Coordinates of C-alpha atoms in Angstrom, one line a residue:
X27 CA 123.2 144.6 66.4
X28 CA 125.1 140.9 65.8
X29 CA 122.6 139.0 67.6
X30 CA 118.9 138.1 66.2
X31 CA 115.9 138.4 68.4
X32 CA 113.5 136.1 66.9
X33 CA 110.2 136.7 68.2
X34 CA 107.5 134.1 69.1
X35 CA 103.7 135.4 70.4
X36 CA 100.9 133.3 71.1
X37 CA 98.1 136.0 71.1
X38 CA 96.1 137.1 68.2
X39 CA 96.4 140.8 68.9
X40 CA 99.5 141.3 68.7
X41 CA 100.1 142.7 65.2
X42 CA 103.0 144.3 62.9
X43 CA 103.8 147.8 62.9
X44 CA 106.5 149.4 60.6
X45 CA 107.2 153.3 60.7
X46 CA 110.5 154.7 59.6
X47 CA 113.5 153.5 61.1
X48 CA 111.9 150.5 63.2
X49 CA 109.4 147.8 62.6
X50 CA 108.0 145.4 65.6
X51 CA 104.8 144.1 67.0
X52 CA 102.4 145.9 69.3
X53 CA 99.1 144.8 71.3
X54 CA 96.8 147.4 72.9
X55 CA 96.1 150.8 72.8
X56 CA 97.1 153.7 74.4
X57 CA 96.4 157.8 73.9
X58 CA 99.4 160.1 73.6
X59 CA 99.1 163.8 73.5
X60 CA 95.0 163.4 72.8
X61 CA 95.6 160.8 70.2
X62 CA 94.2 157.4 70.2
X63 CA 96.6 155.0 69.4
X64 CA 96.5 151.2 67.9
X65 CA 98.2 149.1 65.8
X66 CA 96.5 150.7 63.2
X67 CA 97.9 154.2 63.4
X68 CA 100.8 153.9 65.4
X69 CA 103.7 154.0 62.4
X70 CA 101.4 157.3 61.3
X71 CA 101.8 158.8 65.1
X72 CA 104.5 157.2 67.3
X73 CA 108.0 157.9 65.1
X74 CA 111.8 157.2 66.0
X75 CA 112.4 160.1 67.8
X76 CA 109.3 159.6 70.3
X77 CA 110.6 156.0 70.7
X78 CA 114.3 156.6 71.8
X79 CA 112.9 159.6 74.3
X80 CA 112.0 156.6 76.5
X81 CA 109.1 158.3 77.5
X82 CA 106.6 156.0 78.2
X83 CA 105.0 157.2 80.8
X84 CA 103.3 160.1 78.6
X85 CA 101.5 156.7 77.1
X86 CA 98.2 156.4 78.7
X87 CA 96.6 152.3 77.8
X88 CA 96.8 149.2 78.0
X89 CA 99.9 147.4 75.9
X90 CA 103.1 145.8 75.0
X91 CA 105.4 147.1 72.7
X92 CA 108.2 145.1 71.2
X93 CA 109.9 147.2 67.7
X94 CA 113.6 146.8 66.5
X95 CA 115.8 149.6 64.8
X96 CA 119.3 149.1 63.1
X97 CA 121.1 148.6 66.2
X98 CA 118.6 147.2 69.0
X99 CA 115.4 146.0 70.4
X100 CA 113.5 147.3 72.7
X101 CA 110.4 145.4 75.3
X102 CA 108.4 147.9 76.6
X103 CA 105.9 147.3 79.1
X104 CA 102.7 149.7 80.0
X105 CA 102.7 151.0 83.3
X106 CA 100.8 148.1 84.7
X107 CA 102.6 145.3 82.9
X108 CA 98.7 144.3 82.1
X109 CA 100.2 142.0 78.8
X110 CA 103.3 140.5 79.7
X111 CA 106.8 139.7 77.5
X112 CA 109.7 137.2 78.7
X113 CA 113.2 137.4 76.9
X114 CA 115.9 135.1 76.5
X115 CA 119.1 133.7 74.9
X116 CA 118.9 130.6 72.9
X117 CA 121.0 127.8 72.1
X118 CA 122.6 129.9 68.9
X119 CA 122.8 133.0 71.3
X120 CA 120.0 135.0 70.0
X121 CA 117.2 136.6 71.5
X122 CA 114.0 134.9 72.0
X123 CA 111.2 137.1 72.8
X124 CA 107.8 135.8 73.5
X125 CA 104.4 136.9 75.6
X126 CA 104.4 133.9 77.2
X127 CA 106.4 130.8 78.8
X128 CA 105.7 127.2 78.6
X129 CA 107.2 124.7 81.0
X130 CA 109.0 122.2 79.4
X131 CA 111.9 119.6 79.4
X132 CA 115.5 121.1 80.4
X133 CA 114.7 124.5 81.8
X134 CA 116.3 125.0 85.1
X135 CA 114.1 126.0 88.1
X136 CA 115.9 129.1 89.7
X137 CA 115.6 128.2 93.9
X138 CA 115.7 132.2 95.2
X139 CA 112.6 132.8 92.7
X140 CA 110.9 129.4 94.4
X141 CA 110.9 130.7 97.2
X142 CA 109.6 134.3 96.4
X143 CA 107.1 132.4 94.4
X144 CA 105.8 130.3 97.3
X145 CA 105.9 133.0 99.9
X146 CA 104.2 135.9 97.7
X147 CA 102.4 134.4 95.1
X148 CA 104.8 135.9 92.7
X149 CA 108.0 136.3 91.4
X150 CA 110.3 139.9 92.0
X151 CA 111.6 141.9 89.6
X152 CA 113.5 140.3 85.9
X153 CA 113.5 137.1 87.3
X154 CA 111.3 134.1 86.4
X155 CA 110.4 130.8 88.0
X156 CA 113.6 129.7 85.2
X157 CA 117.1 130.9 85.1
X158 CA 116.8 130.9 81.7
X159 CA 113.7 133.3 80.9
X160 CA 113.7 136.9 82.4
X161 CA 110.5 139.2 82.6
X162 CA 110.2 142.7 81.7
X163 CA 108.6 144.5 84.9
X164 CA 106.0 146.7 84.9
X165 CA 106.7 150.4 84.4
X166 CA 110.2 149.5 82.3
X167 CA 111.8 148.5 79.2
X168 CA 114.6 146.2 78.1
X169 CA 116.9 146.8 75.8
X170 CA 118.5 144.0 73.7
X171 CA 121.7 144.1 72.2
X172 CA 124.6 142.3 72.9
X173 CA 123.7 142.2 76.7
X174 CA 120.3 143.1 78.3
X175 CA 119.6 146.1 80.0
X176 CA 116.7 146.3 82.2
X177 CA 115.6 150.4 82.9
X178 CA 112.3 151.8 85.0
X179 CA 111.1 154.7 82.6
X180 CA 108.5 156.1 85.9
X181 CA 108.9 156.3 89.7
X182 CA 105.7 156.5 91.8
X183 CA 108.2 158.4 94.7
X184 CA 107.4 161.4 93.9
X185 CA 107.0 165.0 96.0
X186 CA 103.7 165.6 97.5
X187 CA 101.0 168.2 97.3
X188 CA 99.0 170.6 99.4
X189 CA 95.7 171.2 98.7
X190 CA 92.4 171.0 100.5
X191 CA 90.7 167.4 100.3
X192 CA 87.9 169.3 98.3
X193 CA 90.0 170.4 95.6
X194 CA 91.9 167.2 95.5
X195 CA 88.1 165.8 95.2
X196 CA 87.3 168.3 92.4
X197 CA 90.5 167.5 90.4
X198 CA 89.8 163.5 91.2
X199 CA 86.4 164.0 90.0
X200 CA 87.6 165.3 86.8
X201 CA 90.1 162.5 86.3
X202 CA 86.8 160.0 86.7
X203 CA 84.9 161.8 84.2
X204 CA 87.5 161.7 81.5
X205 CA 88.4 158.2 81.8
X206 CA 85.2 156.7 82.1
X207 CA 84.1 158.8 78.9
X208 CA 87.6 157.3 77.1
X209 CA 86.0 154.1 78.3
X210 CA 82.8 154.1 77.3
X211 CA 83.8 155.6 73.5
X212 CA 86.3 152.5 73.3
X213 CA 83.6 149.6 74.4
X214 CA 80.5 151.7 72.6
X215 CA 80.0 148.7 70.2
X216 CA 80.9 145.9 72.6
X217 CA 79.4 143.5 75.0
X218 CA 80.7 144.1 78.9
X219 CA 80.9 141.8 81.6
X220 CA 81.2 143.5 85.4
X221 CA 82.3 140.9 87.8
X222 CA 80.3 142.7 90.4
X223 CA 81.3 141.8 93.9
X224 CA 79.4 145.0 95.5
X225 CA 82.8 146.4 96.8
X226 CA 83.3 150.1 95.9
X227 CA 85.8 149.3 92.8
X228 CA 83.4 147.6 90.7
X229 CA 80.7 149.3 91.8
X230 CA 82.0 152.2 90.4
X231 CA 82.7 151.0 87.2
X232 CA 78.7 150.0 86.9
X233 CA 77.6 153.4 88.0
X234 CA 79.9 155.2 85.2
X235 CA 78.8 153.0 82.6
X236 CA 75.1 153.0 82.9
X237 CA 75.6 157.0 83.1
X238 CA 77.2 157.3 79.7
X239 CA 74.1 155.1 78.3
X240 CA 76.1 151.3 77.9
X241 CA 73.8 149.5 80.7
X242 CA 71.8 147.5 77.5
X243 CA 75.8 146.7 76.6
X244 CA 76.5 145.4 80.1
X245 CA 76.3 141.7 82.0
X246 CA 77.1 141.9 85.7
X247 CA 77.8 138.3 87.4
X248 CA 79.0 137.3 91.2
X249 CA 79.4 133.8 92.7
X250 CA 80.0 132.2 95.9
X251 CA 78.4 130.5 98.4
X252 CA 74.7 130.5 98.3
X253 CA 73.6 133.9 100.9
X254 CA 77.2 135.2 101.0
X255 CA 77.6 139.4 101.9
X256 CA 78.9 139.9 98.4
X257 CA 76.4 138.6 96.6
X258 CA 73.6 140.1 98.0
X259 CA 75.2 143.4 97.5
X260 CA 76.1 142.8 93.8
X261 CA 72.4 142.0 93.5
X262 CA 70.9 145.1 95.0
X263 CA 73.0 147.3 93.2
X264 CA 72.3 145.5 89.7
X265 CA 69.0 145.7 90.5
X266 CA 68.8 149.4 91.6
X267 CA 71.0 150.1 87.9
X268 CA 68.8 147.8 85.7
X269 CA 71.5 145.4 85.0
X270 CA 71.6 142.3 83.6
X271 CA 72.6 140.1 86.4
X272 CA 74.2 135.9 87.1
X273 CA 75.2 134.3 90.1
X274 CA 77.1 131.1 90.4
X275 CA 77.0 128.8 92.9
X276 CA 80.1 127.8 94.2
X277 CA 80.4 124.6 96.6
X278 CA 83.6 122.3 97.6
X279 CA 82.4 119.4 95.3
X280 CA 82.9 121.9 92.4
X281 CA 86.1 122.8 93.4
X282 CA 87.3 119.4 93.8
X283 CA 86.5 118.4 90.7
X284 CA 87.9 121.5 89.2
X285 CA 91.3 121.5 90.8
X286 CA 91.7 117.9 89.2
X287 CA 91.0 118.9 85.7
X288 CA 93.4 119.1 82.8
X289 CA 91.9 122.1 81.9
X290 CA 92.9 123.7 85.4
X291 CA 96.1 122.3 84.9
X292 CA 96.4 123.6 81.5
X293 CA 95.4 127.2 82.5
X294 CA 97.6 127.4 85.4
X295 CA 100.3 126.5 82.9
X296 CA 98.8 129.1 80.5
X297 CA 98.0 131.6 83.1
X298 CA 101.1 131.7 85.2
X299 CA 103.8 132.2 82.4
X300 CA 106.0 131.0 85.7
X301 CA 105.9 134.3 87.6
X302 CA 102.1 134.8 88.6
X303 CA 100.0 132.5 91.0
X304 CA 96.8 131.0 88.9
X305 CA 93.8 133.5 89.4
X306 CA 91.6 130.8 91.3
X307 CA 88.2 133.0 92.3
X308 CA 86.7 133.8 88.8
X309 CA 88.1 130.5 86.8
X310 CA 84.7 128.3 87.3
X311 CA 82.4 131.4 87.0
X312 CA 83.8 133.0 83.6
X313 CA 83.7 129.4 82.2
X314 CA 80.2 129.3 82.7
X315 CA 79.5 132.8 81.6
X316 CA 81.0 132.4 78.5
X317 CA 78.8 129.1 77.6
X318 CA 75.9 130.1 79.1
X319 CA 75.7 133.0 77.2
X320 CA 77.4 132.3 74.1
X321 CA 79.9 135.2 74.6
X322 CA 82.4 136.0 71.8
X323 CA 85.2 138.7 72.3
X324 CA 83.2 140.2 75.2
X325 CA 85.2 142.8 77.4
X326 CA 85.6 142.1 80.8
X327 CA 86.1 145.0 83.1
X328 CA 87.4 144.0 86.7
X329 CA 87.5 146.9 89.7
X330 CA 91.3 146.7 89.6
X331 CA 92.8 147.8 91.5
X332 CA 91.9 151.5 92.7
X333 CA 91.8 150.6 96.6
X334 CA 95.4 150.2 96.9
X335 CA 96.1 153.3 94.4
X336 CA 93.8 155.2 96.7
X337 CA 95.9 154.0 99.7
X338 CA 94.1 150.8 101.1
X339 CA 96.8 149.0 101.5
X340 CA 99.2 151.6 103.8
X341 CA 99.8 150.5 107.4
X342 CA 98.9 153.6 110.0
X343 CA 102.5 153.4 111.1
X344 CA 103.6 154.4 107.7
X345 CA 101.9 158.0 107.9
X346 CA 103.4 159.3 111.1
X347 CA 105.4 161.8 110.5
X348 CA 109.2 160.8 111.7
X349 CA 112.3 159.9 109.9
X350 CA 111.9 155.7 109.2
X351 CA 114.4 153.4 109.5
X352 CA 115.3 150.7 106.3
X353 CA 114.4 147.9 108.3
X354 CA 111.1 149.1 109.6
X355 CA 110.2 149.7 105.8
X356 CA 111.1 146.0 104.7
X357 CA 108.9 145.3 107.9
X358 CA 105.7 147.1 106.5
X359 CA 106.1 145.6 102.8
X360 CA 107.2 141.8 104.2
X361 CA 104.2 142.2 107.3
X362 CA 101.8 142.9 103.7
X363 CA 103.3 140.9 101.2
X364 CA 105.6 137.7 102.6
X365 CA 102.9 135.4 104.3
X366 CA 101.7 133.2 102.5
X367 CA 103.3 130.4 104.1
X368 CA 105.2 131.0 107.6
X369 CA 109.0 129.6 108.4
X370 CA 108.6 128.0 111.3
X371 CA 110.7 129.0 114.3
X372 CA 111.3 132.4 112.6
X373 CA 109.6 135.8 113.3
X374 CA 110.0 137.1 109.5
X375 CA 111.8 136.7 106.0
X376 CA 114.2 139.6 107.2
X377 CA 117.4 137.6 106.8
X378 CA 116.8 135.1 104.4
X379 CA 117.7 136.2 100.6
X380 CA 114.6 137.2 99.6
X381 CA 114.2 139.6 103.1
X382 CA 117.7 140.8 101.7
X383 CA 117.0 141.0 98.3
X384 CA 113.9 143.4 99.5
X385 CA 115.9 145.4 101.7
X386 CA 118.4 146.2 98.7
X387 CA 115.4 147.8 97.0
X388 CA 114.6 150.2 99.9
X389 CA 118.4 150.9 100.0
X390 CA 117.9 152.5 96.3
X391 CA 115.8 155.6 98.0
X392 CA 117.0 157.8 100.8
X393 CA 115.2 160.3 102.8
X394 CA 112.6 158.2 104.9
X395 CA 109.9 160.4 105.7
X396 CA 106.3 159.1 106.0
X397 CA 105.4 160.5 102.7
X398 CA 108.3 158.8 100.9
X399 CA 107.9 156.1 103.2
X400 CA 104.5 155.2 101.7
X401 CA 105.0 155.9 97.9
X402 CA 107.9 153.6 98.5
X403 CA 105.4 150.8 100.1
X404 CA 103.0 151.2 97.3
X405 CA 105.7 151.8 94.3
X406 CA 107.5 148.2 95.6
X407 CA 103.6 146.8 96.1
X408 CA 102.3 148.3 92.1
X409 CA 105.5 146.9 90.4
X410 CA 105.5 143.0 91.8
X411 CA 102.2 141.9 93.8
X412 CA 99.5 144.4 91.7
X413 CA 100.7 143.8 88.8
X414 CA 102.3 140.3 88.9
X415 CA 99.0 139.0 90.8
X416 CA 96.5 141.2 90.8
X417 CA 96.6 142.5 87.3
X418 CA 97.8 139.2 85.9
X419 CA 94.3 137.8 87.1
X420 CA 93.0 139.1 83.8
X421 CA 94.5 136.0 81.8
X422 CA 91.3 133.9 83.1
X423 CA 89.4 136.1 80.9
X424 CA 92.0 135.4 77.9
X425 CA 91.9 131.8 79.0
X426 CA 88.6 131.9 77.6
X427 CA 88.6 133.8 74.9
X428 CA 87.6 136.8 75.7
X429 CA 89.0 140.4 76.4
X430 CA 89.2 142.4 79.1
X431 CA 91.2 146.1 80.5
X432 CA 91.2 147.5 83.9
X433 CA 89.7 151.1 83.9
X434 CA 90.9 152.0 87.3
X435 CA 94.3 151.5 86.6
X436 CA 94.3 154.2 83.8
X437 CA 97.2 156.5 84.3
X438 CA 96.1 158.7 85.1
X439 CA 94.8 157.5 88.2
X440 CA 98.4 156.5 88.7
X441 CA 100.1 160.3 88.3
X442 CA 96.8 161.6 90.5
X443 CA 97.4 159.2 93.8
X444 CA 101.0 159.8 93.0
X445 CA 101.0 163.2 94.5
X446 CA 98.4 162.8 97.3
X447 CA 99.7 163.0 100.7
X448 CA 99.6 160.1 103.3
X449 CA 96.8 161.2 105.8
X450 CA 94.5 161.6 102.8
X451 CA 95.1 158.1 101.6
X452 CA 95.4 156.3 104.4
X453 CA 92.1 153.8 104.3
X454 CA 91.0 155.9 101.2
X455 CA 89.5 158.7 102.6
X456 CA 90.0 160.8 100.1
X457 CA 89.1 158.2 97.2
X458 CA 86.0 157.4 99.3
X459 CA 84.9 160.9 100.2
X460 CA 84.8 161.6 96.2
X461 CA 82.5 158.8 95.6
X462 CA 80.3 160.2 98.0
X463 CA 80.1 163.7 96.3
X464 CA 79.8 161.9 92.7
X465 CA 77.1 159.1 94.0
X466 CA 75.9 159.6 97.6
X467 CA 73.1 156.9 97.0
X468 CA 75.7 154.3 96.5
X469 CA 78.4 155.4 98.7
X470 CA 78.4 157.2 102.8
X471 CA 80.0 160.0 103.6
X472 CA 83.8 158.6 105.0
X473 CA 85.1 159.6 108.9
X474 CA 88.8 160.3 108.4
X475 CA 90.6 157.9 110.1
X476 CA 93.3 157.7 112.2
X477 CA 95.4 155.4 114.6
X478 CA 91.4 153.4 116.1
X479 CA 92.1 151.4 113.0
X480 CA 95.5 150.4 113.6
X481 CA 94.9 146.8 115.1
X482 CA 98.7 147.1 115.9
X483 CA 97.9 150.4 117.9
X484 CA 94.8 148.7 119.8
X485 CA 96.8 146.2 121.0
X486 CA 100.1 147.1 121.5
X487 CA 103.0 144.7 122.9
X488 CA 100.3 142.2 122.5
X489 CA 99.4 142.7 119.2
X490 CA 101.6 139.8 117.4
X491 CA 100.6 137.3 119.9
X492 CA 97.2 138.5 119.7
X493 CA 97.5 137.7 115.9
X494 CA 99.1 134.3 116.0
X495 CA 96.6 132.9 117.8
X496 CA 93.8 134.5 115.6
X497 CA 95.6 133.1 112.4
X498 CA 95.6 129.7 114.2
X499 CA 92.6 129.6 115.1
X500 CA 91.8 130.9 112.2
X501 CA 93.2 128.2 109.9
X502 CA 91.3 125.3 111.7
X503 CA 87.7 127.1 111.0
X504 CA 87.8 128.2 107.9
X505 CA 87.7 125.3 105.5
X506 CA 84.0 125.2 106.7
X507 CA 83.5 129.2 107.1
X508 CA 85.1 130.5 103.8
X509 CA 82.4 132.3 101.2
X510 CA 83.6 131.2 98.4
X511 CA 83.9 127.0 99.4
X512 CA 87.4 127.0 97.7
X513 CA 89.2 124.7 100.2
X514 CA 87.1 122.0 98.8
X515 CA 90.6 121.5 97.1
X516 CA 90.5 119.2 99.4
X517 CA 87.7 116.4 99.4
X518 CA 87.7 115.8 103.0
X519 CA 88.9 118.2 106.2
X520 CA 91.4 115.4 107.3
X521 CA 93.4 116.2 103.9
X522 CA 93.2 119.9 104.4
X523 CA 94.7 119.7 108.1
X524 CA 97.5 117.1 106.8
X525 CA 98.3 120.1 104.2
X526 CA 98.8 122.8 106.9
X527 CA 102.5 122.4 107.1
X528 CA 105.1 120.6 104.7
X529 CA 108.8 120.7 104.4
X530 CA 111.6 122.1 101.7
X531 CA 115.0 122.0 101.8
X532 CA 115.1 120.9 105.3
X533 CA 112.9 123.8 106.3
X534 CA 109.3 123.4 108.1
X535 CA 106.7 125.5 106.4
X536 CA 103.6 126.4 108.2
X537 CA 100.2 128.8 109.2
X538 CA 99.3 128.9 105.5
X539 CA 97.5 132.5 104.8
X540 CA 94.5 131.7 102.4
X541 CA 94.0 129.5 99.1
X542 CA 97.0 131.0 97.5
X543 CA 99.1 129.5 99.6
X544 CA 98.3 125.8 98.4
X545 CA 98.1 126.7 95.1
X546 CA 101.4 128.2 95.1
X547 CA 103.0 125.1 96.5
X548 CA 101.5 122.7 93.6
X549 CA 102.2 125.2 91.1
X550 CA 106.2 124.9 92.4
X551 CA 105.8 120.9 92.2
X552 CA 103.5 120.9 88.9
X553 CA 106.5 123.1 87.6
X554 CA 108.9 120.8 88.4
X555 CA 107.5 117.5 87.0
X556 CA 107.3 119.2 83.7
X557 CA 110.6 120.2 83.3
X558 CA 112.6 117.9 85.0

């Protein structure tokens, strides 16, 4: 190859690997065909020919992968993109790779991945905040050489089977038992943090770990407002296990200050890497755990994400069975995923670039039935919101110092919910009728739903009035209702009203969705100061 990459990473664990025919860097772990693999071992496992198969998705972990051979580099990406890498040509026309980007004098803000940026909380596919950095996506590799060439190496789209919920339950129990043992052999030695919000994610994660004999190995911790739902649950169930359990308190005078800090400022920057909104919610509370309890390279295991995997996140409309139309597919994901700030005098993103840019993706697939339909909604939801935002929520731990994976993301999980059909994901049934067999203590036995819980159903024709005027409403009360006090942004109500709409480019913005939304618009303007 005739151009250099010249390769730049900030974090300690990324170290050197050399095998025969390549050499590169690597971060993580992952298990391939029964084998554990690290940086330790992976010259002694992982050689040439396993690298140029491209096949990725037979690696099960958490990592990034960046190795060079004679004639190329290749950025590889797990399938959750959980450490990212960014890529891109320098002033001598090499490649620059690095796990990270920082802001800074002369880098161009790119105005189509603004505005993805402020209405999602994240930006799509290669692109970056900058026209001159690109991302490599979850699920995919680039390839460097002369030009860069972007390729998806898994698609969650795939046929479905038919099987009894019981012996999908029996097969999904299996999956648990397996991963949760991997789990508990990796962090045998360590100390765990559970952010414990009582939901049936992390909930899980507890109930697995204290089974396998780590619950002297674990700290739980919640936060809020003092008497909030979640912490009382987080509580009762760390009680019940016997573990090790902190609240913090969270109130608007905290968050006020907070929001003003340079170190806030310097983790959004650190954080973000210009793609990802800052993970607000456990920024104050992991600060304290970690100097109130002295913790040093502690693992922190967040219940991402397995609600969506399961099917949370699928509209009732997506599972009837009928053939779909494009547009009504761009509806579901934009209805989800475009709202964090409303244009106002328009309906939807539809024909704006980024509603066009979104219904170019659909346009990739054909065949529009309701079980393609919803792989399609949840591959499009895995590759930019999960793991742009959700996933990406694990740098506050990093922030700190501190470590961290996300056990119900393992792959397998993935290839499982992968083949389950729509009426036994839709609002999880399946996922939660398992936890019921495996803990039925801790979790009730699930109704299957159906179209009662469709609010868009209920209501009919009257539905999207119905819902502007709750989201109206809505706005107005909560900077004294929300749990978690975070609007206190904003030191007095007056200023949060005033920050309810704003204008861009000539354009009213308005009916902002939750905290995201503000944070996303001083992110945009933080981003700009820097580099202009």
């Amino acid at each position: 190859m005739s151009k250099k990459c010249i390769t730049n990473l900030r974090h300690k664990d990324f170290h050197t690997i050399k095998g025969v025919g390549y050499e590169g860097f690597f971060r993580g772990y992952f298990y391939y065909e029964n084998q554990y693999v690290t940086h330790e071992n992976f010259a002694s496992i992982i050689n040439e020919e396993i690298l140029t198969s491209n096949d990725f998705a037979k690696w099960n972990g958490e990592y990034a992968l960046i190795y060079t051979t004679p004639v190329e580099t290749k950025l590889v990406t797990d399938m959750k993109r959980s450490i990212p890498l960014f890529y891109m040509e320098d002033q001598s026309g090499n490649w620059l790779v690095q796990d990270y980007i920082q802001p800074q004098e002369g880098l161009n803000m790119d105005p189509e991945a603004e505005e993805e940026f402020l209405i999602t909380g994240f930006v799509f596919r290669e692109k970056t905040l900058f026209k001159e950095w690109k991302q490599v996506p979850a699920v995919s590799y680039v390839t460097l050489q002369e030009k860069a060439v972007h390729d998806y190496y898994y698609s969650y789209v795939l046929p479905k089977e038919t099987e009894q919920i019981d012996t999908f339950a029996a097969e999904l129990k299996t999956v648990f038992h397996d991963l949760f043992d991997d789990l508990a052999s990796r962090l045998k030695d360590r100390q765990i943090v559970i952010p414990l919000s009582g939901g049936y994610d992390s909930r899980l994660i507890a109930l697995a770990l204290v089974e396998r004999g780590l619950k002297d190995n674990i700290i739980a911790f919640t936060y809020g407002r003092p008497g909030n739902g979640e912490s009382t649950v987080s509580k009762q169930i760390a009680d019940k296990l016997g573990l090790k359990w902190k609240y913090f308190a969270y109130d608007k005078k905290m968050w006020e200050d907070m929001y003003k800090s340079d170190e806030w400022k310097d983790y959004v920057v650190y954080s973000s890497n210009a793609v990802s909104v800052a993970h607000l919610q456990d920024f104050p509370s992991t600060k304290l755990l970690v100097e109130q309890e002295g913790l040093q390279d502690a693992v922190f295991l967040p219940g991402h994400s397995l609600d969506y995997l399961a099917g949370g996140h699928l509209p009732y409309e997506s599972i009837v069975d009928k053939q779909f139309e494009k547009s009504e597919i761009q509806t579901f994901i934009m209805n989800k995923h475009f709202r964090l700030w409303e244009l106002a005098g328009k309906d939807s993103y539809a024909e704006t670039d980024i509603g066009k840019g979104l219904y170019q993706d659909i346009e990739a697939y054909s065949n529009y039935t309701n079980e393609r339909v919803t792989s399609l909604i949840d591959e499009w939801n895995w590759r930019e919101r999960q793991a742009k935002f959700i996933i990406n929520s694990v740098r506050v731990y990093e922030y700190f110092g501190q470590g961290w994976s996300i056990p119900l993301w393992d792959d397998r999980l993935i290839h499982f919910f992968s083949k389950i059909p729509a009426d036994l994901k839709y609002k999880k049934y399946l996922y939660d009728y398992t936890l019921h067999q495996m803990y039925p203590e801790y979790y009730p036995l699930p109704q299957k739903p159906g179209p009662e819980n469709s609010l868009k159903n209920k209501y009919g024709i009257l539905y999207p009035l119905l819902r502007k005027i709750y989201r109206k409403k809505n706005l107005y009360r909560k900077y004294f209702d929300e749990p978690m006090e975070w609007y206190g942004i904003y030191p007095t109500y007056k200023q949060y009203v005033q920050s309810l709409t704003f204008k861009r480019n000539g354009q009213k913005y308005e009916h902002p969705y939750n905290i995201n939304s503000f944070i996303v618009k001083d992110m945009i303007e933080m981003m700009k100061e820097i580099t202009k």
